[in-house]
Structure formats: structure tokens, C-alpha cells
């Protein structure tokens, strides 16, 4: 039943191949339209007769309706064998019912798309509004404009469409596309002069496009149109307020820099489109700069930048110009503080693209460009994003992984080049890469604090606000891991101030996490529960899935890991461990009594990622290994955590704290001693 139906225009139906179905005479289409408006409910034959013949129906009306239905069934299901009941237009009790899914009827798809658009952020909403409005082929039930049975639905859908036109324009204004909104809004107010919001939106779009005089003229014409349409003299209150605001903005332009910026943006982008040829390489450079700025504007901007960046790199590589490709790839020096990539596969590919570009340039290429590419390799190889082989097991001896060694060396070389060149911005980017590659071992909080301190001083001295925020965030994490909370508090306050001043909203997501952690350290996990609930909800919409996914499991583990026992597996049944599943599962298996399965899982679990949570995950593995007596993982965890004995487990992330690592090491030692006693006392013990 691949038939689709149309109400937004003349009544129509299309087969699975998209070809129109021959519905027959107007009465046939009218029956179909009436059944579609019933939305799957039964329409009695008597009601169909009343609706089709609003005056006195003929004596043979019931028979005529049955004839219309039979013809529709043949048209809608041409391949149906004789005497086989229709599956689409069915007889049900005293009447007929049309079985159609919501996706099969254009009016219903329109409504569903409106609902999605209303919930979406402006950048994502615009294509949804376009999709919704694109379903319209003409007036609702255009071939039956005077049908009484259709009047209410025609008015309702028409009203929804007018609202959609205005909400689409609103979204275009929100994303800075005022010029794109003007033409449609002109047509909108011409067809519907009584829509006050339409006139206000058109004036706003013109003003933001740098055409203030036209905007004021539109408001005057709108006032006249409302009066002509029968509006009361005071009906145009929104028009009057908009006019007052526009006049005020001309008198006080210095006091409204945001409005001026919107106006300049509109004029400048239009000039760029006119002046710079399509497919010009200059457009690649401009796009790279735009994506870099977009990534720090908030959740929507970050998601959009991430989505388009890979396409931009691919476009640059297809030019065949290695230096151009290298400049495009190396231009994305957006500060990055979280060590798990939002898109690991994409990050790995970007790292490989940067490595390819550096190889094509060779050692004699421009030094600054080489340092930028090496910094991209270091930043995008965060965690295990660039791994080109399965991760070694946690139960085995440490292994030097070639891909990780390459990333570490890239970070070191980038810093050396940047220091030699004396370029502050380049050094700031290189230090970001050095931070991402500073997790070769547990217990590197002091080293990261030094990187953060240098980055902060550099950014302050040379006015690089984005990297100052990064440097302070790195210090916030490191100081938290070291238990230096008064200093970390000061950094959190300064980060919030800088975030407000420099419009860096994502930075405050991390300070909110820190304050939840801090509450837990001061007052205990129970006191922090409310803060964590709030920050988890906020993080879910932050545009940072690498931070958000699995975070609720980490929070749920806090009281478990700060105690000495195993979790209640039921408390975790509704939580998605996300990327932390390999290291959480053995603990949950042990807690549920599945000892053998927990041991098998521990034998194959990969080592924790080299990132901000590696100490915490080693502690989780150690707790599971102690519960089921898995000595290889216990010994490896003991060796890995030894260098972090003075730190707090997990607190170096700035997110959660499982308490002093020294306490976890004591528990590991106790478990190992017990294992050795049991082994010595068993026959043939080792």
C-alpha cells in the first residue's frame, strides 16, 4: 500500500512509482477528500450523502456513493485481484474508512514537520520549515473551495501555513539570513495584509538587511493595510512598537552595537556573494574562518561546524593544491578541552588528513603551516580517536602503540616549532595539542597544570581570549585532580566571567560540572545530587556528545566508588553507559553475581583510554577485579595508578570524583594479598 494522498492543493493520489492515479470524476475526488479528512475514522454512508448533496439528495444517492467508492477502490489498488477485499478503502460497519499512515497524507506530514520545526534550534528549523511549506501545491482541497464539510479543516490548515511562513522568517532572522526572508515576506503581506506579525517581520528583515528607510515605510503601509482590512485604530500596536524601536535605533546607533552588527553583517555578506566568484578558493578560506568562529557560539554552532568541517577539508583536498589543503586543515584552531572526541570516526579521519597534508608539504614546507598541521594531528588524536588497531587488553603488559607515539611526537614537534617562531597564536594551538597528548600515563595533573598556566599567561599577554578560557579550564581540571580546590574555585569564577564577556557559553557547562563535583567533595555525594541532575540535563543539549554520552553512569558511580562495595545493578539498568560500557560492564556483572562472566570480560577488556578519565576507569576495573579475584587486572591497575597516588580519582576531569587514589590502591593491595594467600594455600598454588 504505497499510495500517497494530497489535500494541500487539488485532491490527488499517487502510486508507489510517484505517478498520479486516475481518480475519475469530481464526485470521486470529493469522496476521497471527505474520507481523508476523517483521519482514519468511519464515515457513515448517510453522512457522505449529506455532505456531497448539501441540498436535497437524489433518490439514488446511496447507490451513487457506493459506485464512487467502487471506482476509487479500482483506482487506488489497480492490481487487486477480483473479489479480494480492498485493504485501503474498507467497508466498516455503516460506512467507509480510508487506511492511510500519517506519512502517506501531505497534510499530516505537514503537521508533523511543523511540530519538529517548532522544537528545533533556528539553524535546524529552517530546512524543516522549508520542507513543511514545500508540501503545499495550492489551497487546501482546491477543487472543493465551497464545500461545507471542508470549511473548518481548510481554515485550520490555512492558518497553520500562515504561521509557518512567519515562523520560518523568524528562524531566518535568528540565524542572520535577513535577506533570504524579505522576498517571501513581501509576498506574504501582499496576500494577507491583515497579518500584523507579517508586516513586523518584513520590517525587521529589511532593517537587519541595512534598509531602514524601507523598513519604516513598510510599517506605515502595514498600518494602513490593517485599517483597510477592518482592523480597529489601536489594532496595530505591534507595528507602532516596531516603528518606535527602529526610530530609536537610528537615534542611538552607538548604544545598539548588536543591531548595527546585524546590519553590517547583512550588507557585507551580500557584497561578498556579489564580489567573490563562485568556486573561488577565497570561499574555502572564508568558510574555514566562519566554521572556526561558529564552533564557539554554542551548541547549535558547534554541531554545525563539526558537520561541515569534514566536507570543507574534502573540498580543499580535491583542489590538488597541497598547500591550500594544508592551510584549510590547519586553520581550525578551535580550543578543545574535552579529551573524548564528539565524533571519534570523524576526528580520526581529520587527524589522518592533517598527517597526509604534512607529508605532502615535507620537512622543507612552511614551518608555521607544518606546526598547525601537527597540532591538528595532536588535538584530533585525543583519547583513542585515531587508533588504527584494536586497543591492547587491560590484563596485559603495557604496549607502545605506534599511532599514539606518532600523535605524541606531533604535539612535541608542533610546540618546538611554535616556540622557535615566536608566534603566540601558533604556540597556543600547539599547547592545546600538547594538553591532549599529556595522558600517556596516569597522574599527569601537575604536568597539565603547567601547560594550563603557560597557556593562560600566553593568552593574557597576547589577548587571545578563547585560549585563555582553555588554559583556565585545563588548570581547573588539573587543580581539581590535585585536590587544590580554593585555586580551582578561583579559576572557575574567572572562566565564567570570561565566558560572559567573550560569548563562550560552552565553557560554563564545564564550570557547572566542577561546582557539582565541588559540592560532592565538601558536603558528600547526596548533597550534589541536585546539581548533577541539573548539569546532566544541560549537557544533553550542549552539542558535545563526547561529554554527554555515558555521563549519567559516571555520576551514578560516585557514591559506589567513594564507598567500598559493589553497586546495585538495578540502579544502572535504565542508564546508557555509552562509551564507558567496556569498563563499567565487568563491575555490574560482578555486582549481579555473574562472577565467571565478569572474569571473562576482564580478561578481554581494553585498557582505558588515555584521557581525563583514565584514573577513574582503572579504579572501576580494579573494583571489579577485586570482587571476582582477577589478579592480572589488579596488578596492571596497581602499576598504572601508582604514579597518581596523590591525586583524586576522576577529579582531574573536572566532572566527578571517586575519592583519593591512595584509598583505591590500598584496596587493590588488600585484594592482591588475599589472592596470593589463596593461591599459596591451594594445591599447586603459585
Tab-separated table of C-alpha atoms in Angstrom, residues 265 286-298 301-302 305 332-334 503-504:
chain	number	residue	atom	x	y	z
A	265	UNK	CA	26.672	41.593	8.510
A	286	UNK	CA	36.323	32.334	4.252
A	287	UNK	CA	34.318	29.210	5.072
A	288	UNK	CA	37.147	27.887	7.227
A	289	UNK	CA	37.166	31.101	9.240
A	290	UNK	CA	33.392	31.064	9.566
A	291	UNK	CA	33.363	27.480	10.852
A	292	UNK	CA	36.110	28.293	13.355
A	293	UNK	CA	34.041	31.160	14.762
A	294	UNK	CA	30.807	29.197	14.587
A	295	UNK	CA	32.207	26.380	16.731
A	296	UNK	CA	32.441	28.585	19.837
A	297	UNK	CA	28.987	30.204	19.618
A	298	UNK	CA	27.146	27.451	21.478
A	301	UNK	CA	27.086	26.389	16.175
A	302	UNK	CA	29.363	23.620	17.400
A	305	UNK	CA	30.777	23.454	12.441
A	332	UNK	CA	40.653	25.168	12.641
A	333	UNK	CA	42.415	26.089	15.868
A	334	UNK	CA	39.258	25.996	17.999
A	503	UNK	CA	30.360	34.896	24.423
A	504	UNK	CA	31.745	31.418	25.120
